[in-house]
Amino acid sequence: MAIAELQVYSVEEADVTGGVCVVRCLGGVARAGQVYAVGELRLGLRRIERYGRSVAFFDAGHVAKVHLTGALVALLTRGQVLTAVPPGGHALEDIEAWLATDPPLLDEPHPLTLRTLAVGRMQGDWLPEETRLRWGGVALAATYRKADWEGSHPLDRAVEVAAVRGYLIGQFGPGRGGDPERLCRDALALIDLTPAEAAAEARTWRDLPRPRIQHLRRIKLLLPWMALVRPHLADGDPLAVAVDAWSQVRPQLP
């Protein structure tokens, strides 16, 4: 996908917080929520208006009135080109601030792109541990946004969430890395079968309807993340007992 570029026609209004400009999209797709660069400085595209109404995006060859954040707006001149910053070019602080505004799902970065970026940085052993933990927080937020964007099955989302939580706990331990009990509670709350019921279905899983087979497989994908944090649960704890019961059933599932 081409990186969006906007050319300034005019600055309609501006103050220390930002302003409104009329711009033409030279390439790519401009979306509310994107960040644009002017040299080393950054501007946030917060709203787009065309023909008197707000729109989520506009593409090459079209003109729109855009609401930008950043004091730099007052210094923009006619003909100046603004270039969108891809997700990998955003600073961690910028992404955290962006997520804190609970932006609309149509905003950039795209949830899947952001999750992929965040997971890679979370696993980056060249980064300081505290930075990796912060990227883990971004990965969790992006996972929830990705699920909302795609309309994912709750168990599919649970698997991706548990994968991030499990990795952080495995790398950094309980506390700093997260709560093993919460991971297990949240996962178990989404499983609508007992281990015995799942084992019974698994014995004849080839005869089951396809949706039912998929359901058992989703459960199977969730179980390893609970097993990963099981050593952090006290023996005899009801959660530990439940995780142990499911671990025994897992090899039988399709």
Coordinates of C-alpha atoms in Angstrom, one line a residue:
M1 CA 0.0 0.0 0.0
A2 CA 1.4 3.4 -1.0
I3 CA 2.3 5.7 1.9
A4 CA -0.1 8.6 2.0
E5 CA 1.1 12.1 1.1
L6 CA -0.8 15.4 1.5
Q7 CA 0.0 18.7 -0.1
V8 CA -1.0 21.8 1.7
Y9 CA -3.3 24.3 -0.2
S10 CA -3.9 26.6 2.7
V11 CA -3.9 26.9 6.4
E12 CA -7.4 28.0 7.5
E13 CA -6.8 28.4 11.2
A14 CA -4.0 27.5 13.7
D15 CA -3.0 27.8 17.3
V16 CA -0.5 26.2 19.7
T17 CA -2.5 22.9 19.7
G18 CA -3.0 22.5 16.0
G19 CA -5.3 23.8 13.2
V20 CA -7.3 23.2 10.1
C21 CA -5.8 23.0 6.6
V22 CA -7.1 22.4 3.1
V23 CA -5.0 19.7 1.5
R24 CA -4.8 17.5 -1.6
C25 CA -3.9 13.8 -1.3
L26 CA -1.0 13.1 -3.7
G27 CA -0.9 9.4 -3.1
G28 CA -2.0 6.5 -0.9
V29 CA -5.0 6.8 1.4
A30 CA -5.2 9.5 4.1
R31 CA -7.1 8.3 7.2
A32 CA -8.1 9.9 10.5
G33 CA -5.6 8.9 13.1
Q34 CA -2.5 8.8 10.9
V35 CA 0.6 10.7 11.9
Y36 CA 2.4 12.8 9.3
A37 CA 6.0 14.0 9.3
V38 CA 7.5 17.3 8.3
G39 CA 11.2 16.7 8.7
E40 CA 11.7 15.5 12.2
L41 CA 8.5 16.9 13.5
R42 CA 5.1 15.2 13.7
L43 CA 1.5 16.2 13.1
G44 CA -1.6 14.1 13.9
L45 CA -4.5 13.9 11.5
R46 CA -7.5 13.8 13.8
R47 CA -10.4 14.6 11.5
I48 CA -11.3 14.8 7.8
E49 CA -14.1 16.9 6.2
R50 CA -15.4 16.7 2.7
Y51 CA -18.4 18.6 1.4
G52 CA -19.3 19.6 4.9
R53 CA -19.3 16.2 6.6
S54 CA -16.8 14.1 8.4
V55 CA -15.3 11.1 6.5
A56 CA -13.0 8.4 7.6
F57 CA -10.6 8.7 4.7
F58 CA -9.9 10.1 1.2
D59 CA -7.5 9.0 -1.5
A60 CA -5.2 10.3 -4.2
G61 CA -6.5 13.2 -6.4
H62 CA -9.1 14.4 -3.9
V63 CA -9.1 17.5 -1.7
A64 CA -10.3 17.7 1.9
K65 CA -10.2 19.9 4.9
V66 CA -8.2 18.2 7.7
H67 CA -7.9 18.9 11.4
L68 CA -4.3 18.5 12.5
T69 CA -2.7 18.4 16.0
G70 CA 0.6 20.1 16.7
A71 CA 1.9 23.6 16.9
L72 CA 3.7 23.1 13.6
V73 CA 0.4 23.7 11.7
A74 CA 0.8 27.4 12.0
L75 CA 4.2 27.2 10.1
L76 CA 2.9 25.2 7.2
T77 CA 3.0 26.9 3.8
R78 CA 1.2 26.4 0.5
G79 CA 2.7 23.5 -1.5
Q80 CA 4.4 21.8 1.5
V81 CA 4.1 18.0 1.4
L82 CA 3.3 16.0 4.5
T83 CA 4.2 12.3 4.5
A84 CA 2.4 9.6 6.6
V85 CA 4.6 7.8 9.1
P86 CA 4.2 4.0 8.9
P87 CA 3.6 2.1 12.1
G88 CA 7.2 1.0 12.4
G89 CA 8.3 4.6 12.3
H90 CA 6.2 5.7 15.3
A91 CA 7.9 6.1 18.7
L92 CA 6.6 3.9 21.5
E93 CA 5.4 7.0 23.4
D94 CA 3.4 8.1 20.3
I95 CA 1.6 4.8 20.0
E96 CA 0.8 4.6 23.7
A97 CA -0.6 8.2 23.6
W98 CA -2.6 7.3 20.4
L99 CA -4.1 4.2 22.1
A100 CA -4.9 6.2 25.2
T101 CA -7.4 8.3 23.1
D102 CA -9.4 5.1 22.2
P103 CA -9.3 6.0 18.5
P104 CA -11.9 4.7 16.1
L105 CA -11.0 1.3 14.5
L106 CA -10.7 2.9 11.1
D107 CA -7.7 4.9 12.4
E108 CA -4.1 4.0 11.6
P109 CA -2.1 2.0 12.4
H110 CA -4.2 -1.0 11.3
P111 CA -4.7 -3.3 14.3
L112 CA -3.0 -6.3 12.6
T113 CA 0.0 -4.3 11.6
L114 CA 0.3 -2.7 15.0
R115 CA 0.0 -6.1 16.7
T116 CA 2.7 -7.6 14.5
L117 CA 5.0 -4.6 15.2
A118 CA 4.3 -4.7 18.9
V119 CA 4.9 -8.4 19.3
G120 CA 8.2 -8.2 17.4
R121 CA 9.4 -5.4 19.7
M122 CA 8.1 -7.2 22.8
Q123 CA 10.2 -10.2 21.8
G124 CA 13.2 -8.0 20.9
D125 CA 16.0 -9.0 23.4
W126 CA 18.1 -6.1 22.1
L127 CA 15.7 -3.7 23.9
P128 CA 15.6 -2.9 27.7
E129 CA 13.2 -5.1 29.6
E130 CA 11.0 -2.1 30.6
T131 CA 10.6 -1.1 27.0
R132 CA 9.7 -4.7 26.0
L133 CA 7.1 -4.8 28.8
R134 CA 5.6 -1.5 27.4
W135 CA 5.5 -3.0 23.9
G136 CA 3.7 -6.0 25.5
G137 CA 1.0 -3.6 26.7
V138 CA 0.7 -2.2 23.2
A139 CA 0.5 -5.8 21.8
L140 CA -2.4 -6.6 24.2
A141 CA -4.3 -3.4 23.2
A142 CA -3.7 -4.1 19.5
T143 CA -4.9 -7.7 19.9
Y144 CA -8.2 -6.5 21.3
R145 CA -8.6 -3.9 18.6
K146 CA -7.7 -6.6 15.9
A147 CA -10.5 -8.8 17.3
D148 CA -13.0 -6.0 17.2
W149 CA -11.9 -5.1 13.7
E150 CA -12.3 -8.7 12.4
G151 CA -15.3 -9.7 14.5
S152 CA -13.2 -12.7 15.7
H153 CA -14.6 -15.6 17.6
P154 CA -14.1 -15.0 21.4
L155 CA -11.8 -18.1 21.6
D156 CA -9.6 -16.9 18.8
R157 CA -9.1 -13.6 20.6
A158 CA -8.5 -15.5 23.8
V159 CA -5.7 -17.5 22.2
E160 CA -4.0 -14.4 20.9
V161 CA -4.4 -12.6 24.3
A162 CA -3.1 -15.6 26.2
A163 CA -0.2 -15.9 23.9
V164 CA 1.0 -12.3 24.7
R165 CA 0.3 -12.7 28.4
G166 CA 1.9 -16.1 28.5
Y167 CA 5.0 -14.8 26.8
L168 CA 5.4 -11.9 29.1
I169 CA 4.9 -14.0 32.2
G170 CA 7.4 -16.6 30.9
Q171 CA 10.0 -14.0 30.1
F172 CA 9.6 -11.6 33.1
G173 CA 7.8 -13.7 35.7
P174 CA 4.5 -13.1 37.6
G175 CA 4.0 -9.5 38.7
R176 CA 6.1 -7.7 36.2
G177 CA 5.1 -10.0 33.4
G178 CA 1.4 -10.3 34.4
D179 CA -0.9 -12.3 36.5
P180 CA -0.9 -16.1 35.9
E181 CA -4.2 -16.5 37.8
R182 CA -5.9 -14.0 35.6
L183 CA -4.7 -15.6 32.4
C184 CA -6.2 -18.9 33.5
R185 CA -9.4 -17.5 34.9
D186 CA -10.1 -15.5 31.7
A187 CA -9.3 -18.6 29.5
L188 CA -11.4 -21.0 31.5
A189 CA -14.4 -18.6 31.6
L190 CA -14.6 -18.9 27.8
I191 CA -14.6 -22.7 27.6
D192 CA -18.1 -24.0 27.6
L193 CA -17.3 -27.6 28.3
T194 CA -15.9 -29.6 31.2
P195 CA -12.8 -31.6 30.6
A196 CA -14.9 -34.8 30.8
E197 CA -17.3 -33.5 28.2
A198 CA -14.5 -32.4 25.9
A199 CA -12.9 -35.9 26.2
A200 CA -16.2 -37.5 25.3
E201 CA -16.6 -35.4 22.2
A202 CA -13.0 -36.0 21.3
R203 CA -13.4 -39.8 21.2
T204 CA -15.6 -39.5 18.1
W205 CA -14.5 -36.1 16.8
R206 CA -14.2 -37.3 13.2
D207 CA -18.0 -37.8 13.2
L208 CA -18.7 -34.3 14.5
P209 CA -20.0 -31.4 12.4
R210 CA -17.2 -29.1 11.1
P211 CA -18.1 -26.2 13.4
R212 CA -17.9 -28.5 16.4
I213 CA -14.4 -29.8 15.4
Q214 CA -13.3 -26.2 15.0
H215 CA -14.6 -25.4 18.5
L216 CA -12.6 -28.2 20.0
R217 CA -9.5 -27.1 18.1
R218 CA -9.9 -23.6 19.4
I219 CA -10.0 -24.9 23.0
K220 CA -6.9 -27.0 22.2
L221 CA -4.9 -23.9 21.1
L222 CA -5.8 -22.1 24.3
L223 CA -4.6 -24.8 26.6
P224 CA -0.8 -24.6 26.2
W225 CA -0.8 -21.0 27.5
M226 CA -2.5 -22.1 30.7
A227 CA 0.0 -25.0 31.0
L228 CA 2.9 -22.6 30.5
V229 CA 1.9 -20.6 33.6
R230 CA 0.8 -23.6 35.6
P231 CA 4.1 -23.7 37.6
H232 CA 3.1 -20.3 39.1
L233 CA -0.1 -21.7 40.6
A234 CA -0.2 -23.3 44.0
D235 CA -0.9 -27.0 44.0
G236 CA -4.4 -27.7 45.2
D237 CA -5.6 -24.3 44.0
P238 CA -8.9 -24.8 42.1
L239 CA -7.4 -23.1 39.1
A240 CA -4.4 -25.4 39.2
V241 CA -6.7 -28.4 39.4
A242 CA -8.7 -27.2 36.4
V243 CA -5.6 -26.5 34.3
D244 CA -4.2 -30.0 35.2
A245 CA -7.5 -31.6 34.1
W246 CA -7.4 -29.8 30.8
S247 CA -3.8 -30.7 30.2
Q248 CA -4.7 -34.4 30.5
V249 CA -7.5 -33.9 27.9
R250 CA -5.5 -31.8 25.4
P251 CA -3.7 -34.7 23.6
Q252 CA -7.1 -36.2 22.8
L253 CA -8.5 -33.1 21.1
P254 CA -8.4 -32.8 17.3

